Short mmCIF file of C-alpha atoms in Angstrom, two decimals:
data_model
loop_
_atom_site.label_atom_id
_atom_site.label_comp_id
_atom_site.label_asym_id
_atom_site.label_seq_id
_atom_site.Cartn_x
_atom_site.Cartn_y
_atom_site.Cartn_z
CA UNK A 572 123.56 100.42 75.05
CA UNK A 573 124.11 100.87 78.86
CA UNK A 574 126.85 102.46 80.71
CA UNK A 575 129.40 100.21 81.19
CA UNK A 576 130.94 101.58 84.29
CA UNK A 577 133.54 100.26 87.66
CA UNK A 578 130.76 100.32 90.43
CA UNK A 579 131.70 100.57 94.53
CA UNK A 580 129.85 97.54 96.17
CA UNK A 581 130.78 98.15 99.59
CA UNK A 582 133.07 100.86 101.77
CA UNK A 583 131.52 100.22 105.17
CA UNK A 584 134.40 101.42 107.53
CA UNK A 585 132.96 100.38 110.87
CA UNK A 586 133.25 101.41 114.55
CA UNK A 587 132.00 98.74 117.07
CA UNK A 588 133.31 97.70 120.67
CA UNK A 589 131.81 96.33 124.02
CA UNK A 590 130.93 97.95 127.44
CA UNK A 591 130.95 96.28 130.46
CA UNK A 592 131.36 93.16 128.64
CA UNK A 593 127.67 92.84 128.37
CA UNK A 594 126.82 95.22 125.65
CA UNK A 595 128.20 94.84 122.09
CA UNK A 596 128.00 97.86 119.32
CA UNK A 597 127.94 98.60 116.24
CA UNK A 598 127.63 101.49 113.71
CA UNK A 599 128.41 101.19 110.06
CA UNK A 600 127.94 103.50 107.38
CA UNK A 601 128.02 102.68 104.03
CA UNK A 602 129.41 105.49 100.94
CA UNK A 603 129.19 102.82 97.80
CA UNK A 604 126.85 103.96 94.80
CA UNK A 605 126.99 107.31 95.16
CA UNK A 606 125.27 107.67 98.00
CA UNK A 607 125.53 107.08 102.00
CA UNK A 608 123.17 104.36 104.17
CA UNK A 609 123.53 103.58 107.88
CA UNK A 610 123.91 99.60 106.94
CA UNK A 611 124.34 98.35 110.54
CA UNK A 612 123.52 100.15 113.77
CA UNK A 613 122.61 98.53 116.48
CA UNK A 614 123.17 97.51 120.11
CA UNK A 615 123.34 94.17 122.00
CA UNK A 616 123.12 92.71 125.45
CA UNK A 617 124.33 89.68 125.67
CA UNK A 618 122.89 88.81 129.09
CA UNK A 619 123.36 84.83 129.40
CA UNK A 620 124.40 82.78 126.28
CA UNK A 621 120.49 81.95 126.16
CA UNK A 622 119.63 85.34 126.56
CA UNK A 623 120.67 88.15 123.28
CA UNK A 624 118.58 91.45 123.08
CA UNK A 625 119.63 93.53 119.84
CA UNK A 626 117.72 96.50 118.71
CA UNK A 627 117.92 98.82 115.91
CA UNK A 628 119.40 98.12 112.22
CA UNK A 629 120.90 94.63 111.79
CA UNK A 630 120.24 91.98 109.33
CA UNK A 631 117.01 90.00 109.53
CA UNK A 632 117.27 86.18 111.14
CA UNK A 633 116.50 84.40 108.03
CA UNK A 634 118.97 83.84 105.05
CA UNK A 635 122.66 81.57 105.64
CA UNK A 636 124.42 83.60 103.13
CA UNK A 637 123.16 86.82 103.98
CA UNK A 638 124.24 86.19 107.57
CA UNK A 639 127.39 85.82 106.57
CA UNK A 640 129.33 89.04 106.62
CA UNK A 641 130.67 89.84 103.09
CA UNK A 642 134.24 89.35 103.62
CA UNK A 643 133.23 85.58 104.21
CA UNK A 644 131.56 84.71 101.21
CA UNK A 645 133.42 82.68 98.71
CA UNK A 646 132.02 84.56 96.02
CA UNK A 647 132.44 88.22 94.88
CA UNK A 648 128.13 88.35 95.13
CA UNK A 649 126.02 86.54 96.66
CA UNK A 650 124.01 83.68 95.49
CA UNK A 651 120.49 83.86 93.87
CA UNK A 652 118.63 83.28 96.85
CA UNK A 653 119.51 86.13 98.12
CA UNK A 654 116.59 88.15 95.78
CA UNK A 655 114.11 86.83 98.00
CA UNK A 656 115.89 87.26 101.17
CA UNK A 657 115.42 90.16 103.50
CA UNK A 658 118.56 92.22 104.41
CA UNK A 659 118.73 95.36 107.45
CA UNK A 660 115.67 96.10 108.78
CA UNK A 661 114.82 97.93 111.76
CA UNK A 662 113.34 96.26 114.79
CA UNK A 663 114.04 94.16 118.13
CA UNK A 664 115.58 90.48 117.95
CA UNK A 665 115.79 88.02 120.93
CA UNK A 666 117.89 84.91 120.54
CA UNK A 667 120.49 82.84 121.97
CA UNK A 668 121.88 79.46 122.16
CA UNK A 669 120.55 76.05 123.74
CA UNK A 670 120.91 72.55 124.61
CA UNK A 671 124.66 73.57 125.45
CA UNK A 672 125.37 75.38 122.51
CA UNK A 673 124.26 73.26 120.11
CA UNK A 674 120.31 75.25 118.64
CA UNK A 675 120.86 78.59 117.85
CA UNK A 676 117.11 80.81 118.14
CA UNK A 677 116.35 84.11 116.47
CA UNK A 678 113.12 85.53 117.41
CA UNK A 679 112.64 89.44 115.92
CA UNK A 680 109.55 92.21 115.77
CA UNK A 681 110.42 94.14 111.96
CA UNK A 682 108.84 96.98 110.27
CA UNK A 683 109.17 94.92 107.21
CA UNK A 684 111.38 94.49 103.42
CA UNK A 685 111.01 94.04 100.22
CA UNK A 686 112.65 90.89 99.39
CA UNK A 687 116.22 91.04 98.88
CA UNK A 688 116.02 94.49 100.36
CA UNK A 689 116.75 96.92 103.30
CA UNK A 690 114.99 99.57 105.08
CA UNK A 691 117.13 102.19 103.43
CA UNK A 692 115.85 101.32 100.27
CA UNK A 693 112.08 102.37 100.99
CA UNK A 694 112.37 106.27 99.42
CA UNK A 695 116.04 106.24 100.25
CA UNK A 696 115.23 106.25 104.11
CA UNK A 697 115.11 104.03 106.78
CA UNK A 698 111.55 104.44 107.07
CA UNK A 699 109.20 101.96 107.18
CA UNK A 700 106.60 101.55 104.29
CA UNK A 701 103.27 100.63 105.62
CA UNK A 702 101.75 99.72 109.16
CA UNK A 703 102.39 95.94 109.53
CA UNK A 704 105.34 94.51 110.82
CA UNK A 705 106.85 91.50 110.03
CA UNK A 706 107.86 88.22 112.50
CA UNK A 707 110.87 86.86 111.66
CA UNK A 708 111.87 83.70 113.42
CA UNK A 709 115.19 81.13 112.39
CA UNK A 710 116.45 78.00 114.14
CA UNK A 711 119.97 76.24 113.25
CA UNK A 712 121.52 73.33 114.71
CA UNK A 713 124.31 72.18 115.09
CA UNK A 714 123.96 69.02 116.68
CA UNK A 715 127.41 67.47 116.72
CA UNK A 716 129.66 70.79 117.45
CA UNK A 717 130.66 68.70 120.73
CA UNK A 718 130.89 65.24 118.98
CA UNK A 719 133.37 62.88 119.41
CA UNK A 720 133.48 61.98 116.00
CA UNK A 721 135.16 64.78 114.27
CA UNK A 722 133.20 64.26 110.89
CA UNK A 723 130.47 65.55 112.13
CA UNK A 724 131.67 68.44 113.69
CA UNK A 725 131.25 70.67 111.18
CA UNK A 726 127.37 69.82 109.97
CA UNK A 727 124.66 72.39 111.00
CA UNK A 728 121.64 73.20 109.57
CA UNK A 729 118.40 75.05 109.83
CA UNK A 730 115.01 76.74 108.94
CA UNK A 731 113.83 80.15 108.88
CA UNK A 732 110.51 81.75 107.85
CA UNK A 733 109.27 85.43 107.60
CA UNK A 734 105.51 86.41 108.23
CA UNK A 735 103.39 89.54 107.47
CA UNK A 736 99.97 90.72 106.37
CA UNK A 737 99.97 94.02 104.41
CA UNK A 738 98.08 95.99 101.55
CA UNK A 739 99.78 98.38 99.10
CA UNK A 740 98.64 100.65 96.79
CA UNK A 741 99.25 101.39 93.07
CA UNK A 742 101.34 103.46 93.98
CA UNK A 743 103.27 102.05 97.28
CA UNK A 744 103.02 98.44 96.00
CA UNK A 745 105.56 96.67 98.34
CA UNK A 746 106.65 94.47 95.76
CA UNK A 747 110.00 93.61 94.73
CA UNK A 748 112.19 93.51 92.12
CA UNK A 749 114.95 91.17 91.48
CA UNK A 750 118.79 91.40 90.19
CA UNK A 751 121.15 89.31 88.44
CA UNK A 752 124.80 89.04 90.37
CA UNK A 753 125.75 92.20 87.83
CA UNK A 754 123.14 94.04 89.86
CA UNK A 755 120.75 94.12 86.34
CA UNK A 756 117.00 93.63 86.90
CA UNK A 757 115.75 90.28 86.19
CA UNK A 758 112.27 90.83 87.09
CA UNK A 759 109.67 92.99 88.31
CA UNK A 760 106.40 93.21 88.82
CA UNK A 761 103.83 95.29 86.91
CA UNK A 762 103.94 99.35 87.45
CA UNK A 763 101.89 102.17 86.45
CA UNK A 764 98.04 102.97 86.57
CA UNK A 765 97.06 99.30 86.53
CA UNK A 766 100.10 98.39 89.25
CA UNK A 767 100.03 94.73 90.91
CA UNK A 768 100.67 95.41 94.15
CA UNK A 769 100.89 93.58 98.08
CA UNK A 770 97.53 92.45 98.83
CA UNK A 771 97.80 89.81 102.06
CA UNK A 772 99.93 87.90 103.55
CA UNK A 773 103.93 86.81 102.55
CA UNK A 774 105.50 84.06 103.96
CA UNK A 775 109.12 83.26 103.28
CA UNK A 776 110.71 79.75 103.99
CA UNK A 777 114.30 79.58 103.61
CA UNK A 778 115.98 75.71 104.39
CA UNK A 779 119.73 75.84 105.06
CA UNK A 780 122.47 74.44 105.74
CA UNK A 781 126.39 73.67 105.76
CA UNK A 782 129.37 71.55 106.41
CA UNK A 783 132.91 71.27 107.07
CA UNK A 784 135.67 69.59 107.58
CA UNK A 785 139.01 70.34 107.21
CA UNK A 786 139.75 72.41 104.32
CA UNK A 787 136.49 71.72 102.73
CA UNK A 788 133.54 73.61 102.87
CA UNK A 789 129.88 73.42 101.78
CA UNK A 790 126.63 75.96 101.89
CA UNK A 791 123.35 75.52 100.36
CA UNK A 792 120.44 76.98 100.64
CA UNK A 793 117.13 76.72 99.53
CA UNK A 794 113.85 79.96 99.68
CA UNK A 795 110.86 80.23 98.40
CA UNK A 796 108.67 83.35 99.22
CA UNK A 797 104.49 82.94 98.79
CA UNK A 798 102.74 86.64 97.89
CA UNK A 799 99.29 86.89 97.67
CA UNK A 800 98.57 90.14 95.32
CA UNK A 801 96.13 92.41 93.68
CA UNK A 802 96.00 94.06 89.99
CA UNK A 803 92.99 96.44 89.25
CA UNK A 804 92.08 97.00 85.94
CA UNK A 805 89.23 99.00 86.15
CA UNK A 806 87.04 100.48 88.92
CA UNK A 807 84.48 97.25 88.52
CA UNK A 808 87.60 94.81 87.66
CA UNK A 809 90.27 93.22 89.61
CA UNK A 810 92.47 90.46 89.70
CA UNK A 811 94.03 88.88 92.67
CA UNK A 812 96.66 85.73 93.05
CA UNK A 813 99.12 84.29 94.93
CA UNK A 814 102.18 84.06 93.71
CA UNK A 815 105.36 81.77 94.64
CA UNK A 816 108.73 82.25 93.85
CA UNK A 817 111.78 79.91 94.26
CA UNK A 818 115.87 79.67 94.57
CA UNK A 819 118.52 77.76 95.38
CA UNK A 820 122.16 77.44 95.52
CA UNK A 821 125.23 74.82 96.50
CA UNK A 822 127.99 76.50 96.87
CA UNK A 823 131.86 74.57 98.10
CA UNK A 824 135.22 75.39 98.56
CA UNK A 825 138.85 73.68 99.39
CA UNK A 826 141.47 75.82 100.93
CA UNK A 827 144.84 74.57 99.08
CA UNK A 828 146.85 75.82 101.72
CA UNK A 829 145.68 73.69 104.50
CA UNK A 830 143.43 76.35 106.59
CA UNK A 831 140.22 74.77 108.04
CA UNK A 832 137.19 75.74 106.70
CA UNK A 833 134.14 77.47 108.55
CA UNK A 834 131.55 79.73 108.17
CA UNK A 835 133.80 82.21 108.97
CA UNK A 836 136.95 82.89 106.41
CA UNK A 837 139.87 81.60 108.42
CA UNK A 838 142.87 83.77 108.46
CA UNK A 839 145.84 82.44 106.82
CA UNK A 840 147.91 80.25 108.14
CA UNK A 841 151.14 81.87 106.20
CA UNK A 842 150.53 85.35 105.96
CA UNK A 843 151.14 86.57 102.00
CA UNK A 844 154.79 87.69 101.85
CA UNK A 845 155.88 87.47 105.31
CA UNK A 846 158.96 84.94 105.33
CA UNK A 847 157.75 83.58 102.17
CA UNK A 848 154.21 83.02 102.79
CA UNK A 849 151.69 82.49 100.30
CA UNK A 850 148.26 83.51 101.92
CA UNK A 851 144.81 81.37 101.62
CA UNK A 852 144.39 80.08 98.66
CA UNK A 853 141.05 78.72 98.42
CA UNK A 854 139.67 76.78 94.87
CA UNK A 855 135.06 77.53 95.07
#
């Protein structure tokens, strides 16, 4: 049997600020597992609201969830989608809002993920792996932020999709593996001497969404990732395919306490043990 052991997830302290009210910062280290990452550094110039240049590490414009900063999430992990979503990558994103505020547009340059992974994790570096990049591009709506009718206020949804042609070797496949929420693989692709590795292009879709209104809350989510790739068995045999693979997740939650709902976590509206208060309690 396994070690059964307590595990640190995240300690990301965090220093961040704004100069000249134009350009945002951030740098965030991370010490969990035993080791230390850069998770987030990057800088941003906000020059109109149409108008956001960020470059360096951040999180790639695709998955809902994922864009969520952790202390958001209703759940300790996040959902299974997630597997076959990329996370920090290293690159150059322009986006902004339109139409008043109510499309959001991500458009980024990458050097490219594993799905479900970061830059950090090729050879414990923030290297990149190979000599494509990847095009990463996400739109969300939210059509009826300025509505008069407040039940659909709180709707917005979107689609995302990730792009890149690349070749691997046995022994740099650029391939994936997947984990359960208690971080245990749950599948990987074939290693060694005969190794199926990247061979073409990957395209990930990801169709998302949420709502809210009031004290209740609702995300799903929906990705599916397309890999074309190569296995050779011998120097006169190979075999090559194109693989798909799928997730999904629905995800609600009512605050008990009476704090509106939104993609961010709302603060409380009776802090926990000041004159009585009892915190958020929120039922997911």
């Amino acid at each position: 049997a396994g070690a059964d052991p307590f595990l640190l997830r995240r300690v990301r302290p965090s220093l961040e600020g704004t100069l000249g009210d134009i350009y945002d910062f951030k740098f965030a280290p991370d010490f969990a597992g035993g080791k230390t990452v850069i998770q987030d550094a990057y800088v941003t110039a906000r020059f109109k609201p149409s108008l956001v240049l960020t470059v360096g590490k951040f999180k790639t414009p695709f998955g809902l969830e994922r864009l969520q900063s952790s202390s958001d999430m209703r759940f300790v992990e996040r959902g299974l989608p997630n597997n076959l979503v990329p996370n920090r990558d290293i690159g150059l994103q322009v986006g902004g809002d339109l139409l008043g505020g109510t499309l959001n547009y991500a458009l980024a340059y990458m050097n490219g993920v594993n799905d479900g992974s970061s830059s950090d994790s090729n050879s414990s570096a923030d290297v990149d792996n190979n000599d494509d990049k990847d095009l990463a591009l996400r739109l969300f709506a939210q059509p009826f932020r300025k509505s008069g009718t407040p039940a659909l206020r709180g709707l917005g949804f979107g689609v995302a999709a990730t792009w890149v042609d690349s070749t691997g070797t046995t022994s740099r496949t650029l391939l994936p593996s997947y984990k359960s929420p208690g971080q245990q693989n749950i599948f990987g692709y074939r290693t060694g001497s005969t190794a199926s590795f990247a061979d073409g292009e990957r395209l990930r879709l990801a169709y998302q969404g949420y709502y809210h209104r009031g004290s209740f809350g609702l995300l799903g989510e929906y990705v599916t990732v397309r890999q074309d790739v190569t296995r050779v068995l011998s120097s006169t045999q190979s075999r090559h395919g194109q693989l798909d693979h799928a997730a999904w997740q629905l995800s609600g939650g009512y605050f008990l306490t009476g704090e509106d709902s939104g993609f961010k976590a709302p603060a409380p509206a009776r802090a926990f043990g000041k004159d009585g208060g009892r915190g958020a309690v929120e039922l997911v």
